[in-house]
CSV table of C-alpha atoms in Angstrom, one decimal:
chain,number,residue,atom,x,y,z
B,2,MET,CA,-68.4,215.6,-70.2
B,3,LEU,CA,-70.6,213.1,-72.5
B,4,LYS,CA,-71.0,214.8,-76.1
B,5,ALA,CA,-72.2,211.8,-78.1
B,6,ILE,CA,-74.0,208.1,-78.4
B,7,PHE,CA,-73.6,205.6,-80.9
B,8,PHE,CA,-76.5,203.1,-81.8
B,9,ASP,CA,-76.5,199.8,-82.9
B,10,PHE,CA,-79.7,199.5,-85.3
B,11,ASP,CA,-81.1,195.8,-86.0
B,12,GLY,CA,-82.0,194.5,-82.3
B,13,THR,CA,-81.2,197.9,-80.9
B,14,LEU,CA,-83.3,200.6,-82.2
B,15,ALA,CA,-85.7,198.3,-84.7
B,16,ASP,CA,-86.9,194.9,-84.5
B,17,THR,CA,-85.6,193.9,-87.9
B,18,ALA,CA,-85.7,190.0,-87.3
B,19,PRO,CA,-89.1,188.9,-88.8
B,20,GLY,CA,-88.6,191.1,-91.8
B,21,ILE,CA,-84.6,189.6,-92.3
B,22,VAL,CA,-85.9,186.1,-92.1
B,23,LEU,CA,-88.8,186.0,-94.4
B,24,THR,CA,-86.4,187.9,-97.0
B,25,MET,CA,-83.7,185.4,-96.5
B,26,GLN,CA,-86.0,182.6,-96.9
B,27,LYS,CA,-87.4,184.2,-99.7
B,28,ALA,CA,-83.9,184.7,-101.5
B,29,PHE,CA,-83.0,180.9,-100.9
B,30,GLN,CA,-86.3,179.7,-102.2
B,31,GLN,CA,-85.9,182.2,-105.5
B,32,MET,CA,-82.5,180.4,-105.9
B,33,GLY,CA,-84.0,177.2,-105.5
B,34,LEU,CA,-82.1,176.2,-102.9
B,35,PRO,CA,-83.1,174.5,-99.8
B,36,ILE,CA,-84.8,177.3,-97.3
B,37,PRO,CA,-82.9,178.0,-93.7
B,38,SER,CA,-84.8,177.7,-90.7
B,39,ASP,CA,-85.8,180.5,-88.8
B,40,SER,CA,-83.3,179.9,-85.9
B,41,ASP,CA,-80.3,179.6,-88.5
B,42,VAL,CA,-81.0,183.0,-90.2
B,43,ARG,CA,-81.5,184.8,-86.8
B,44,GLN,CA,-78.0,183.5,-85.6
B,45,THR,CA,-76.8,185.6,-88.7
B,46,ILE,CA,-78.3,188.8,-87.7
B,47,GLY,CA,-75.7,191.6,-87.3
B,48,LEU,CA,-73.3,190.1,-89.6
B,49,PRO,CA,-72.5,191.7,-92.9
B,50,LEU,CA,-75.3,190.6,-95.5
B,51,LEU,CA,-72.5,188.8,-97.5
B,52,GLU,CA,-71.2,186.9,-94.9
B,53,ALA,CA,-74.4,185.6,-93.7
B,54,VAL,CA,-75.5,184.7,-97.0
B,55,ARG,CA,-72.5,182.9,-97.4
B,56,ARG,CA,-72.4,180.9,-94.0
B,57,LEU,CA,-76.5,180.1,-94.3
B,58,GLY,CA,-75.7,178.4,-97.7
B,59,HIS,CA,-72.1,177.3,-97.3
B,60,PHE,CA,-71.1,179.3,-100.6
B,61,SER,CA,-68.6,180.2,-102.5
B,62,LEU,CA,-67.5,183.9,-102.6
B,63,ALA,CA,-69.5,184.4,-105.9
B,64,GLN,CA,-72.4,181.9,-104.8
B,65,ALA,CA,-72.8,184.5,-101.8
B,66,GLU,CA,-72.4,187.4,-104.3
B,67,GLN,CA,-75.3,186.2,-106.1
B,68,GLY,CA,-77.3,185.5,-103.1
B,69,VAL,CA,-76.8,189.1,-102.0
B,70,GLU,CA,-78.0,190.7,-104.8
B,71,VAL,CA,-81.0,188.4,-104.8
B,72,TYR,CA,-81.8,189.7,-101.4
B,73,ARG,CA,-81.6,193.0,-102.2
B,74,GLN,CA,-84.0,192.7,-104.8
B,75,LEU,CA,-86.1,191.0,-102.4
B,76,PHE,CA,-85.9,193.5,-99.6
B,77,PRO,CA,-88.3,196.4,-100.8
B,78,ILE,CA,-90.6,193.7,-100.8
B,79,TYR,CA,-90.6,191.4,-97.5
B,80,GLU,CA,-88.2,192.8,-95.1
B,81,VAL,CA,-89.0,196.7,-94.7
B,82,GLY,CA,-93.0,195.8,-94.1
B,83,HIS,CA,-92.1,193.4,-91.0
B,84,VAL,CA,-89.7,195.8,-89.5
B,85,SER,CA,-90.8,197.6,-86.2
B,86,ILE,CA,-89.5,200.1,-84.0
B,87,PHE,CA,-89.0,199.0,-80.1
B,88,PRO,CA,-91.2,200.9,-77.6
B,89,GLU,CA,-90.1,203.8,-76.4
B,90,VAL,CA,-87.1,204.6,-78.8
B,91,LEU,CA,-88.7,207.5,-80.3
B,92,SER,CA,-89.2,209.3,-77.0
B,93,THR,CA,-85.8,208.0,-75.8
B,94,LEU,CA,-84.0,209.6,-78.9
B,95,LYS,CA,-85.7,213.1,-78.7
B,96,ILE,CA,-84.9,213.2,-74.6
B,97,LEU,CA,-81.4,212.5,-75.4
B,98,HIS,CA,-81.4,215.0,-78.4
B,99,SER,CA,-83.0,217.7,-75.8
B,100,LYS,CA,-80.0,217.1,-73.4
B,101,GLY,CA,-77.8,218.0,-76.6
B,102,LEU,CA,-76.3,214.8,-77.0
B,103,ARG,CA,-75.3,213.8,-80.7
B,104,HIS,CA,-76.3,210.7,-82.4
B,105,ALA,CA,-74.8,208.2,-84.9
B,106,ILE,CA,-75.5,204.9,-86.0
B,107,CYS,CA,-72.5,202.1,-86.2
B,108,THR,CA,-74.5,198.7,-88.3
B,109,SER,CA,-73.3,195.9,-90.7
B,110,ARG,CA,-76.6,197.2,-92.4
B,111,THR,CA,-76.2,198.5,-96.0
B,112,GLY,CA,-76.6,202.0,-96.2
B,113,VAL,CA,-79.7,201.7,-98.7
B,114,THR,CA,-81.7,199.5,-96.4
B,115,LEU,CA,-80.8,201.4,-93.1
B,116,ASP,CA,-81.9,205.5,-95.2
B,117,LEU,CA,-85.4,203.0,-96.1
B,118,ILE,CA,-86.4,202.1,-92.6
B,119,MET,CA,-85.2,205.3,-91.1
B,120,GLN,CA,-87.3,207.3,-93.3
B,121,ARG,CA,-90.0,205.1,-92.7
B,122,PHE,CA,-90.0,205.6,-89.0
B,123,GLY,CA,-88.8,209.2,-89.0
B,124,LEU,CA,-85.5,208.3,-87.1
B,125,SER,CA,-83.4,210.2,-89.7
B,126,PRO,CA,-83.7,213.8,-87.9
B,127,TYR,CA,-82.2,212.4,-84.8
B,128,PHE,CA,-78.5,211.1,-86.6
B,129,GLU,CA,-75.8,213.5,-87.5
B,130,THR,CA,-73.9,210.3,-89.5
B,131,LYS,CA,-74.3,206.9,-90.1
B,132,LEU,CA,-71.8,203.7,-90.7
B,133,THR,CA,-72.5,201.2,-92.4
B,134,CYS,CA,-70.7,198.0,-94.4
B,135,ASN,CA,-70.6,200.5,-97.0
B,136,ASP,CA,-67.9,202.8,-95.7
B,137,GLY,CA,-65.0,200.5,-95.7
B,138,CYS,CA,-64.8,199.9,-91.8
B,139,ALA,CA,-63.9,197.2,-90.2
B,140,PRO,CA,-67.6,195.3,-89.2
B,141,LYS,CA,-67.9,195.0,-85.2
B,142,PRO,CA,-66.8,194.2,-82.8
B,143,ALA,CA,-63.5,195.8,-84.2
B,144,PRO,CA,-63.7,199.5,-83.0
B,145,ASP,CA,-63.3,201.2,-86.6
B,146,MET,CA,-67.0,202.3,-86.9
B,147,VAL,CA,-67.0,203.8,-83.5
B,148,TYR,CA,-63.8,205.7,-84.2
B,149,ALA,CA,-65.0,206.7,-87.5
B,150,ALA,CA,-68.2,208.2,-85.9
B,151,MET,CA,-65.9,209.9,-83.3
B,152,LYS,CA,-63.9,211.8,-85.9
B,153,ALA,CA,-67.1,212.4,-87.8
B,154,LEU,CA,-68.7,214.4,-85.2
B,155,GLY,CA,-65.5,215.5,-84.1
B,156,VAL,CA,-66.1,213.9,-80.5
B,157,GLU,CA,-63.3,212.3,-78.3
B,158,LYS,CA,-65.9,210.7,-75.5
B,159,ALA,CA,-68.9,208.3,-76.3
B,160,ILE,CA,-70.7,205.4,-75.3
B,161,TYR,CA,-71.8,202.8,-77.8
B,162,VAL,CA,-75.2,201.0,-77.4
B,163,GLY,CA,-76.4,197.9,-79.1
B,164,ASP,CA,-78.3,194.6,-78.0
B,165,SER,CA,-75.3,191.9,-78.8
B,166,ASP,CA,-73.8,190.1,-76.0
B,167,VAL,CA,-70.4,191.6,-75.3
B,168,GLY,CA,-67.7,188.8,-75.0
B,169,ASP,CA,-63.7,188.8,-74.6
B,170,ASN,CA,-63.7,189.8,-78.5
B,171,CYS,CA,-65.7,193.2,-77.7
B,172,ASN,CA,-63.3,195.9,-78.5
B,173,PHE,CA,-65.8,198.8,-79.2
B,174,GLY,CA,-63.3,201.5,-78.3
B,175,CYS,CA,-65.5,203.3,-75.5
B,176,GLY,CA,-68.2,202.8,-72.9
B,177,THR,CA,-70.6,200.3,-73.9
B,178,VAL,CA,-74.1,199.7,-72.9
B,179,ILE,CA,-76.3,196.6,-73.9
B,180,ALA,CA,-80.3,197.7,-74.3
B,181,ASN,CA,-82.5,194.8,-74.1
B,182,SER,CA,-85.5,194.9,-76.2
B,183,ASP,CA,-85.8,191.1,-76.3
B,184,GLY,CA,-86.2,189.7,-72.7
B,185,THR,CA,-82.9,188.1,-73.0
B,186,VAL,CA,-80.5,188.5,-70.0
B,187,LYS,CA,-76.9,189.6,-71.6
B,188,GLU,CA,-74.0,188.7,-70.2
B,189,PHE,CA,-70.7,190.9,-70.1
B,190,GLY,CA,-67.2,189.4,-70.8
B,191,GLU,CA,-63.9,190.4,-69.4
B,192,ASP,CA,-63.6,193.4,-71.8
B,193,PRO,CA,-62.5,196.7,-70.1
B,194,PHE,CA,-64.3,198.5,-72.4
B,195,ALA,CA,-67.9,196.9,-71.3
B,196,GLY,CA,-69.7,198.8,-69.0
B,197,LYS,CA,-73.5,198.4,-68.2
B,198,TYR,CA,-76.6,196.9,-68.8
B,199,ILE,CA,-79.8,197.8,-68.9
B,200,PRO,CA,-82.9,195.9,-69.1
B,201,LEU,CA,-85.0,198.7,-71.2
B,202,PHE,CA,-84.0,201.4,-73.4
B,203,ASN,CA,-85.6,204.2,-72.1
B,204,ASP,CA,-82.9,203.4,-69.1
B,205,ILE,CA,-80.2,204.9,-71.3
B,206,VAL,CA,-81.6,208.3,-69.9
B,207,ALA,CA,-80.6,207.5,-67.1
B,208,CYS,CA,-77.2,206.0,-67.3
B,209,ASN,CA,-75.8,208.8,-70.2
B,210,THR,CA,-73.4,209.6,-68.3
B,211,ILE,CA,-70.9,206.9,-68.0
B,212,GLY,CA,-68.4,206.8,-71.2
């Protein structure tokens, strides 16, 4: 019997893209560098922040680390105020919680920024543990965060819910559900762990027996 559901955060529970784009552009502006386009920034969402900054600026490691520090300084000013929770996220979490399902978050976001957003929208009570880029796990699509979440909750069966396309490099180590909140059709590759695509977040309730 399924005991736990693990969630991605950006693009799955929360629409963070507008805030990420604005904050990244402000960071590059403050550093006196060419400002990346909206589309270029959006293509890096989901990557660890250091990697996103490095790619956008074609930076060395030292330059990227400087960019990350500027971004983090600007985060409370710009990003937090432009984040919203997708419709039906809270109501769905309440239903799943009432069914006895345990929840964790697996995200490339930092723990500090994740906590700020979760507290703002009242999400914290629904999650027993959070795995972030600060926890030393290899970033997704490696399965390390999922395994760490399973160990933290003491469960052997779970599903992972995220918004990204699931392709040949996906190996989350458990059943996978794509929850589409942006209207874009998502595709599964040939990976054996890819399990189901759903058009709306609250449809998770109807498919919570896979794993």
